[in-house]
PDB file of C-alpha atoms in Angstrom:
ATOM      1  CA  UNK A  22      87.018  96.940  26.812  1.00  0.00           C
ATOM      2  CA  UNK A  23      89.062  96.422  23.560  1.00  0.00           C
ATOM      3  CA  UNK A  24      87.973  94.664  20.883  1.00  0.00           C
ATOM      4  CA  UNK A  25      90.305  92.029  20.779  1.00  0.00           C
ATOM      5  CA  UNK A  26      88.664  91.133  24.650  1.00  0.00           C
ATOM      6  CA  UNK A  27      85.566  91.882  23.353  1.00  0.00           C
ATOM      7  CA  UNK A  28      85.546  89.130  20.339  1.00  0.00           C
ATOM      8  CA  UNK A  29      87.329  86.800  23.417  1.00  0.00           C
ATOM      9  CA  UNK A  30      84.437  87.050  25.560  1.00  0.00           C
ATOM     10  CA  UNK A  31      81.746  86.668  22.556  1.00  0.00           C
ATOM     11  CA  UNK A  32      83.786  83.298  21.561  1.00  0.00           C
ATOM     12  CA  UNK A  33      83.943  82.207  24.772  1.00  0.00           C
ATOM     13  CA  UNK A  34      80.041  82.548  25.464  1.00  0.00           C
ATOM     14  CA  UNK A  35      79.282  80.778  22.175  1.00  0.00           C
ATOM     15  CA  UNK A  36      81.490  77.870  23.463  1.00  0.00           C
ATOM     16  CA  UNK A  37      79.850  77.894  26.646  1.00  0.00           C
ATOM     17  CA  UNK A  38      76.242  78.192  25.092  1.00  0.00           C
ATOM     18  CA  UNK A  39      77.482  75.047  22.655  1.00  0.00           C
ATOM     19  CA  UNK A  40      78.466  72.452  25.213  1.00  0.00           C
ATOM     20  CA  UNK A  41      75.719  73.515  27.437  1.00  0.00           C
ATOM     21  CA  UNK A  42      73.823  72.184  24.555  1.00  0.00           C
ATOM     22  CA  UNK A  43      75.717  69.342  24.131  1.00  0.00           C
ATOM     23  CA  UNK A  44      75.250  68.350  28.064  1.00  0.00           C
ATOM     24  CA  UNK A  45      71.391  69.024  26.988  1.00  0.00           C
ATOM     25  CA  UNK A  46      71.189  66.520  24.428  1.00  0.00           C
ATOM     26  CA  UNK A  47      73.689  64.121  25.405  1.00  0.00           C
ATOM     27  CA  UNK A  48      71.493  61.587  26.904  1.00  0.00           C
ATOM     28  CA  UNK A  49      68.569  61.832  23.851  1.00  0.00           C
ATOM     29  CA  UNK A  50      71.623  60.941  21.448  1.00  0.00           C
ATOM     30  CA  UNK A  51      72.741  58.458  24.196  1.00  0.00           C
ATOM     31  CA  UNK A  52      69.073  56.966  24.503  1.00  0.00           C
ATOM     32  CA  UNK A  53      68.607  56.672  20.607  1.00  0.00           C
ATOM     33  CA  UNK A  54      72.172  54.304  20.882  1.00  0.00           C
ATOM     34  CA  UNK A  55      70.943  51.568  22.854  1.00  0.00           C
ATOM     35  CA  UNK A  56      66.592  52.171  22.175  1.00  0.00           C
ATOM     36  CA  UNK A  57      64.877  53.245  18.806  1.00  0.00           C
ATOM     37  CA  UNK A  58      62.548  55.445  20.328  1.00  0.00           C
ATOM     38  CA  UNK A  59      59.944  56.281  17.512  1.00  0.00           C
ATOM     39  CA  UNK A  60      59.902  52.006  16.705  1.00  0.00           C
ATOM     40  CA  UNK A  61      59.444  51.600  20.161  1.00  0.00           C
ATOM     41  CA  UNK A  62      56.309  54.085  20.661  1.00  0.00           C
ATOM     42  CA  UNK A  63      55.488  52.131  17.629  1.00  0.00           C
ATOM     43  CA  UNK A  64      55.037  48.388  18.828  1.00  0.00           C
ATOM     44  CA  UNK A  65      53.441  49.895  22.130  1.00  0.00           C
ATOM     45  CA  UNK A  66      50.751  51.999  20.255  1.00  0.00           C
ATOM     46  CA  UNK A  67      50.356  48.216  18.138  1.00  0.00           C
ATOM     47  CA  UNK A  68      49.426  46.190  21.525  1.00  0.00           C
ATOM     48  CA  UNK A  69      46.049  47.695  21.528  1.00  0.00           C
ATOM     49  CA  UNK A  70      45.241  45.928  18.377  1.00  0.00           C
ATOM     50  CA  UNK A  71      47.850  42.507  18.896  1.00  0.00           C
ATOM     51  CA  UNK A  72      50.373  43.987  17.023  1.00  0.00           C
ATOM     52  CA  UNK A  73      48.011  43.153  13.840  1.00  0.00           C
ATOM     53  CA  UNK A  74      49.179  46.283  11.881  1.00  0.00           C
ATOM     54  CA  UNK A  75      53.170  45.465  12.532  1.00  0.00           C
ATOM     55  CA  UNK A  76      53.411  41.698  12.158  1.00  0.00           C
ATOM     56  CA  UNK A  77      54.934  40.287   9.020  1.00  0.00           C
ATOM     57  CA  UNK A  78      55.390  37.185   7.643  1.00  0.00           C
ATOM     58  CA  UNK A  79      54.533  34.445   9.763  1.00  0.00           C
ATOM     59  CA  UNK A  80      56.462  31.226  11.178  1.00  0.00           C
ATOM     60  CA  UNK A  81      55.299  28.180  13.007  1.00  0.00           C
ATOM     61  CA  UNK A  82      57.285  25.824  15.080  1.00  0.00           C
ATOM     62  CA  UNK A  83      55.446  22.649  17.512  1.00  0.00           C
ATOM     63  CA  UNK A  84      56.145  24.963  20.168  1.00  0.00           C
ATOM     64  CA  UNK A  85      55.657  28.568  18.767  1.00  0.00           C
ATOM     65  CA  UNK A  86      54.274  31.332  16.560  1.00  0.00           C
ATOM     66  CA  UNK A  87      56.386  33.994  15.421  1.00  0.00           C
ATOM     67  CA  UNK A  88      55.981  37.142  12.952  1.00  0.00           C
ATOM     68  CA  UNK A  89      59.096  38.834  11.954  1.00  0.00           C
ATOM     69  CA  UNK A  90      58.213  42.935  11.843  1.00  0.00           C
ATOM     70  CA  UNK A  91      59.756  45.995  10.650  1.00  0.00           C
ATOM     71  CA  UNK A  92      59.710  47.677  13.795  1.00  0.00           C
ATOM     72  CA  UNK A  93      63.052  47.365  15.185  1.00  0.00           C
ATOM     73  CA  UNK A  94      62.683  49.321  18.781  1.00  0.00           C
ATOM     74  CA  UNK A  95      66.301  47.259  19.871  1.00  0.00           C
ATOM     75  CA  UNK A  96      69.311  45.921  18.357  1.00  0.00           C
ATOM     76  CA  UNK A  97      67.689  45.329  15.107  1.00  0.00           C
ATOM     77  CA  UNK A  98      66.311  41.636  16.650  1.00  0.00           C
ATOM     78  CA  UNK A  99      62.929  42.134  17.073  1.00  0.00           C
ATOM     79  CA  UNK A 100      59.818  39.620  16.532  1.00  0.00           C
ATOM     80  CA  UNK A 101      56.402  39.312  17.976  1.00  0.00           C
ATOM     81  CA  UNK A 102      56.025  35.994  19.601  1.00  0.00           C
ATOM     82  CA  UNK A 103      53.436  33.485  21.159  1.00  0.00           C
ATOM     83  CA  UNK A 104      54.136  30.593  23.077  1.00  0.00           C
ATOM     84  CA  UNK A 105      53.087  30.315  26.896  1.00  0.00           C
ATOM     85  CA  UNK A 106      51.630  33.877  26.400  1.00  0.00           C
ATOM     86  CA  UNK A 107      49.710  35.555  24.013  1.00  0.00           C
ATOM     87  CA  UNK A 108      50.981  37.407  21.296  1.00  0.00           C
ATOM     88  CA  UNK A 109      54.272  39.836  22.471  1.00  0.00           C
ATOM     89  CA  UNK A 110      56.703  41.863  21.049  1.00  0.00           C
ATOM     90  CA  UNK A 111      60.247  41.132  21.941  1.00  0.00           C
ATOM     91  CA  UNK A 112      63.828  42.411  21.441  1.00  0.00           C
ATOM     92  CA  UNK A 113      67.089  41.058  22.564  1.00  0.00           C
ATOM     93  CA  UNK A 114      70.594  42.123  22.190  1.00  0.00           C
ATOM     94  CA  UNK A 115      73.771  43.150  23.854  1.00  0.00           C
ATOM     95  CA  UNK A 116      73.881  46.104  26.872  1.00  0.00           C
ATOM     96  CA  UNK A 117      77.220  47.331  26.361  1.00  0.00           C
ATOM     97  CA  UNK A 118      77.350  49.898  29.402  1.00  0.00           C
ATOM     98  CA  UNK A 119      80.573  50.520  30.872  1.00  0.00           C
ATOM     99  CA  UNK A 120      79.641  50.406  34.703  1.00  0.00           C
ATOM    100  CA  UNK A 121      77.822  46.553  34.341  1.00  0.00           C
ATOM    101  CA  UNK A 122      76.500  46.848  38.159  1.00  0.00           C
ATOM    102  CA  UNK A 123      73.973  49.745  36.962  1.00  0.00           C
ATOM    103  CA  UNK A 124      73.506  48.705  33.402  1.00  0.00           C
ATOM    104  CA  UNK A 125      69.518  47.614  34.438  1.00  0.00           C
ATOM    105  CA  UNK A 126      69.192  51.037  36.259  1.00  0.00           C
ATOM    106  CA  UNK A 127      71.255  52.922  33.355  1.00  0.00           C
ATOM    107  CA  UNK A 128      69.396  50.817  30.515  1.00  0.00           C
ATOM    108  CA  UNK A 129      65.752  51.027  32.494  1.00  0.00           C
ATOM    109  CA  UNK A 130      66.464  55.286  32.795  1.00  0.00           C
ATOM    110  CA  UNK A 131      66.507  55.294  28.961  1.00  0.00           C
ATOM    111  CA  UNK A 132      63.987  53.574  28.837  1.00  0.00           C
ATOM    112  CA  UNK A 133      61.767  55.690  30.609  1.00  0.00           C
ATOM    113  CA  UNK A 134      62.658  58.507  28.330  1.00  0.00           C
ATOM    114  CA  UNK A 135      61.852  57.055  25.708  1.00  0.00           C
ATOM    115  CA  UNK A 136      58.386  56.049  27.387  1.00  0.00           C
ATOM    116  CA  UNK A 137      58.168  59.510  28.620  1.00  0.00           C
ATOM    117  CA  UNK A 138      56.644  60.839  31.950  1.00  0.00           C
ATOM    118  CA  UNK A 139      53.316  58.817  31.716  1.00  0.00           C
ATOM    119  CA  UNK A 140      54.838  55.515  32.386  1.00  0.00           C
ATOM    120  CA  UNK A 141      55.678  54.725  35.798  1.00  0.00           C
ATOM    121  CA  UNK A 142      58.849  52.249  36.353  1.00  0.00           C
ATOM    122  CA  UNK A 143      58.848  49.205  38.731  1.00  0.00           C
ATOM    123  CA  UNK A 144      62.170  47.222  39.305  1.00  0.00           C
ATOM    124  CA  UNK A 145      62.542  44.225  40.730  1.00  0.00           C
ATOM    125  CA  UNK A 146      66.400  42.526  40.903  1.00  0.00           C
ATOM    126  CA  UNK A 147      67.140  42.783  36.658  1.00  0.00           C
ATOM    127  CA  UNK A 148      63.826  43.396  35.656  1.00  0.00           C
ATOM    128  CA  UNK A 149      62.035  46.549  35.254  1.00  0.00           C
ATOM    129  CA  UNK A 150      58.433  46.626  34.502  1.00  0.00           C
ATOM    130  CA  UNK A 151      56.878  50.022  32.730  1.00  0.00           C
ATOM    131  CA  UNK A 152      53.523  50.805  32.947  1.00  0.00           C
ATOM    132  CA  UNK A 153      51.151  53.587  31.924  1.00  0.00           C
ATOM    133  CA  UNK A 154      47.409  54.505  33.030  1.00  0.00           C
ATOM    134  CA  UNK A 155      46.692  55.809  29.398  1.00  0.00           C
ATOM    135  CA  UNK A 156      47.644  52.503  27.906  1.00  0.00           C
ATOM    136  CA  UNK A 157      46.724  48.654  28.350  1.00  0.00           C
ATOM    137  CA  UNK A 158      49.896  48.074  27.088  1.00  0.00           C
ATOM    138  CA  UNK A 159      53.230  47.205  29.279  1.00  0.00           C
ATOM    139  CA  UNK A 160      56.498  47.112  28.305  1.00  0.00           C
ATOM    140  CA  UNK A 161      59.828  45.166  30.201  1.00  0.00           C
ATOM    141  CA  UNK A 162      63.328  45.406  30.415  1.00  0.00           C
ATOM    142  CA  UNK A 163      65.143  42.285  31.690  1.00  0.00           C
ATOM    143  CA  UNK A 164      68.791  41.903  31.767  1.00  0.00           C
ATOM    144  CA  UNK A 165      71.198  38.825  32.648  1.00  0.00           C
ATOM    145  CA  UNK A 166      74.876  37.536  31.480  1.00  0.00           C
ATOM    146  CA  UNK A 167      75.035  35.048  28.861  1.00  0.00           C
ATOM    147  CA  UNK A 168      77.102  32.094  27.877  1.00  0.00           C
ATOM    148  CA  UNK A 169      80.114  34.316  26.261  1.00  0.00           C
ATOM    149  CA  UNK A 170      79.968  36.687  29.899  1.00  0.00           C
ATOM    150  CA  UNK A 171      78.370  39.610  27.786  1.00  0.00           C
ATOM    151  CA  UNK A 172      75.402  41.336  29.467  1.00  0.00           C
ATOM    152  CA  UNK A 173      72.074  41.071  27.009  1.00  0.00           C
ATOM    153  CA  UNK A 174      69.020  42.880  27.548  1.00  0.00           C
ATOM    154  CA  UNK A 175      65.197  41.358  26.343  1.00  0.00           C
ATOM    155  CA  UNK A 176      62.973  44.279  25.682  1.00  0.00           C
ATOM    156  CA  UNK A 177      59.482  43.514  25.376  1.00  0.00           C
ATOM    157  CA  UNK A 178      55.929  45.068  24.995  1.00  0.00           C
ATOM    158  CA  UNK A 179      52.653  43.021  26.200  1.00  0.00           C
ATOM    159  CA  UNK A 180      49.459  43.541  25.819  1.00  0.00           C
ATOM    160  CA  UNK A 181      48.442  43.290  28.970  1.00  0.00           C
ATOM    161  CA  UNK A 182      50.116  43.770  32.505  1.00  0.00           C
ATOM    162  CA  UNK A 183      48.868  39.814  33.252  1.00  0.00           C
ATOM    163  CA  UNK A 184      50.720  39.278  29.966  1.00  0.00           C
ATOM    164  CA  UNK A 185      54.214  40.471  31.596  1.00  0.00           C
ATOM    165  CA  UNK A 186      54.228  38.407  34.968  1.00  0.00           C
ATOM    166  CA  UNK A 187      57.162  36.841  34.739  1.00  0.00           C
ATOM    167  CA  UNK A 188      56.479  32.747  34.272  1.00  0.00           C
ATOM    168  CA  UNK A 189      56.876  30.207  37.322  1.00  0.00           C
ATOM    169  CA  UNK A 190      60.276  28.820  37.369  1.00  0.00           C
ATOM    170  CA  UNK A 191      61.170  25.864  35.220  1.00  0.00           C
ATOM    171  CA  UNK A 192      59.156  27.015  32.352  1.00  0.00           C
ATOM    172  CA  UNK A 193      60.744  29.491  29.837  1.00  0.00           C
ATOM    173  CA  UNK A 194      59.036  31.861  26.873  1.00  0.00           C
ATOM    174  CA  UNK A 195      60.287  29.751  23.703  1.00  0.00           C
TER     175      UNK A 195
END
């Protein structure tokens, strides 16, 4: 072998080794696009305690109780709310996913990785329900086309699975 194949073949390994990596961490980078993972271990860990140690200033409406937090897990639009349930965390924003017929299934995957392999998905039409035995906590993924025909996403994190039933129809989560 001459040298000049020799150096070939040695550059052409190190390319191959460096987009195998790039395959290998293509979704984490992909995942930490549409979910802050570490924010989003965050507010879960903070159920167990009603999301006392994340909840920030506090504002009241006739209808509602919200505390604005720090812990943005999604889109930077994040709150913890009570209103027909008890206190929540939730996140909404755009789901801008090319292929909008798998966005829940693309959007709920990331999720899970995020989660990690202790939480078990459940999916129901565009809702996906996450839950864990080593937590109380349970977090949801529901997604839907708005006014402006953009697909948005509400992320949220209950307490408690009873918490994340969805509500009968005709009443709404203010």
């Amino acid at each position: 072998m001459t040298r000049r194949t020799s150096i070939w073949m040695g550059l052409t390994m190190a390319s191959a080794m460096s987009l195998a990596g790039c395959v290998a961490t293509a979704t984490p980078q992909h995942v930490a696009g549409l979910f802050n993972c570490a924010q989003l271990n965050q507010a879960v860990a903070s159920a167990a305690n009603g999301f006392d140690d994340i909840k920030g200033p506090l504002s009241e409406t006739r209808l509602t109780r919200s505390w604005n937090t720090d812990v943005q897990a999604f889109h930077e639009a994040c709150v913890i709310t009570s209103a027909q349930r008890p206190d929540h965390y939730d996140c909404f924003g755009r789901i801008d996913i090319e292929d909008p017929e798998r966005a829940i299934a693309i959007a709920s995957d990331e999720l899970g990785q995020c989660l990690g392999g202790d939480w078990e998905a459940s999916m129901a039409g565009e809702r996906v329900m996450y839950r864990s035995q080593a937590a109380d906590a349970v977090v949801t993924l529901e997604t839907f086309i708005n006014d402006r025909h953009h697909r948005v996403g509400t992320l949220s994190v209950f307490q408690k699975e009873a918490d994340a039933q969805t509500l009968p129809d005709g009443q709404q989560d203010a």
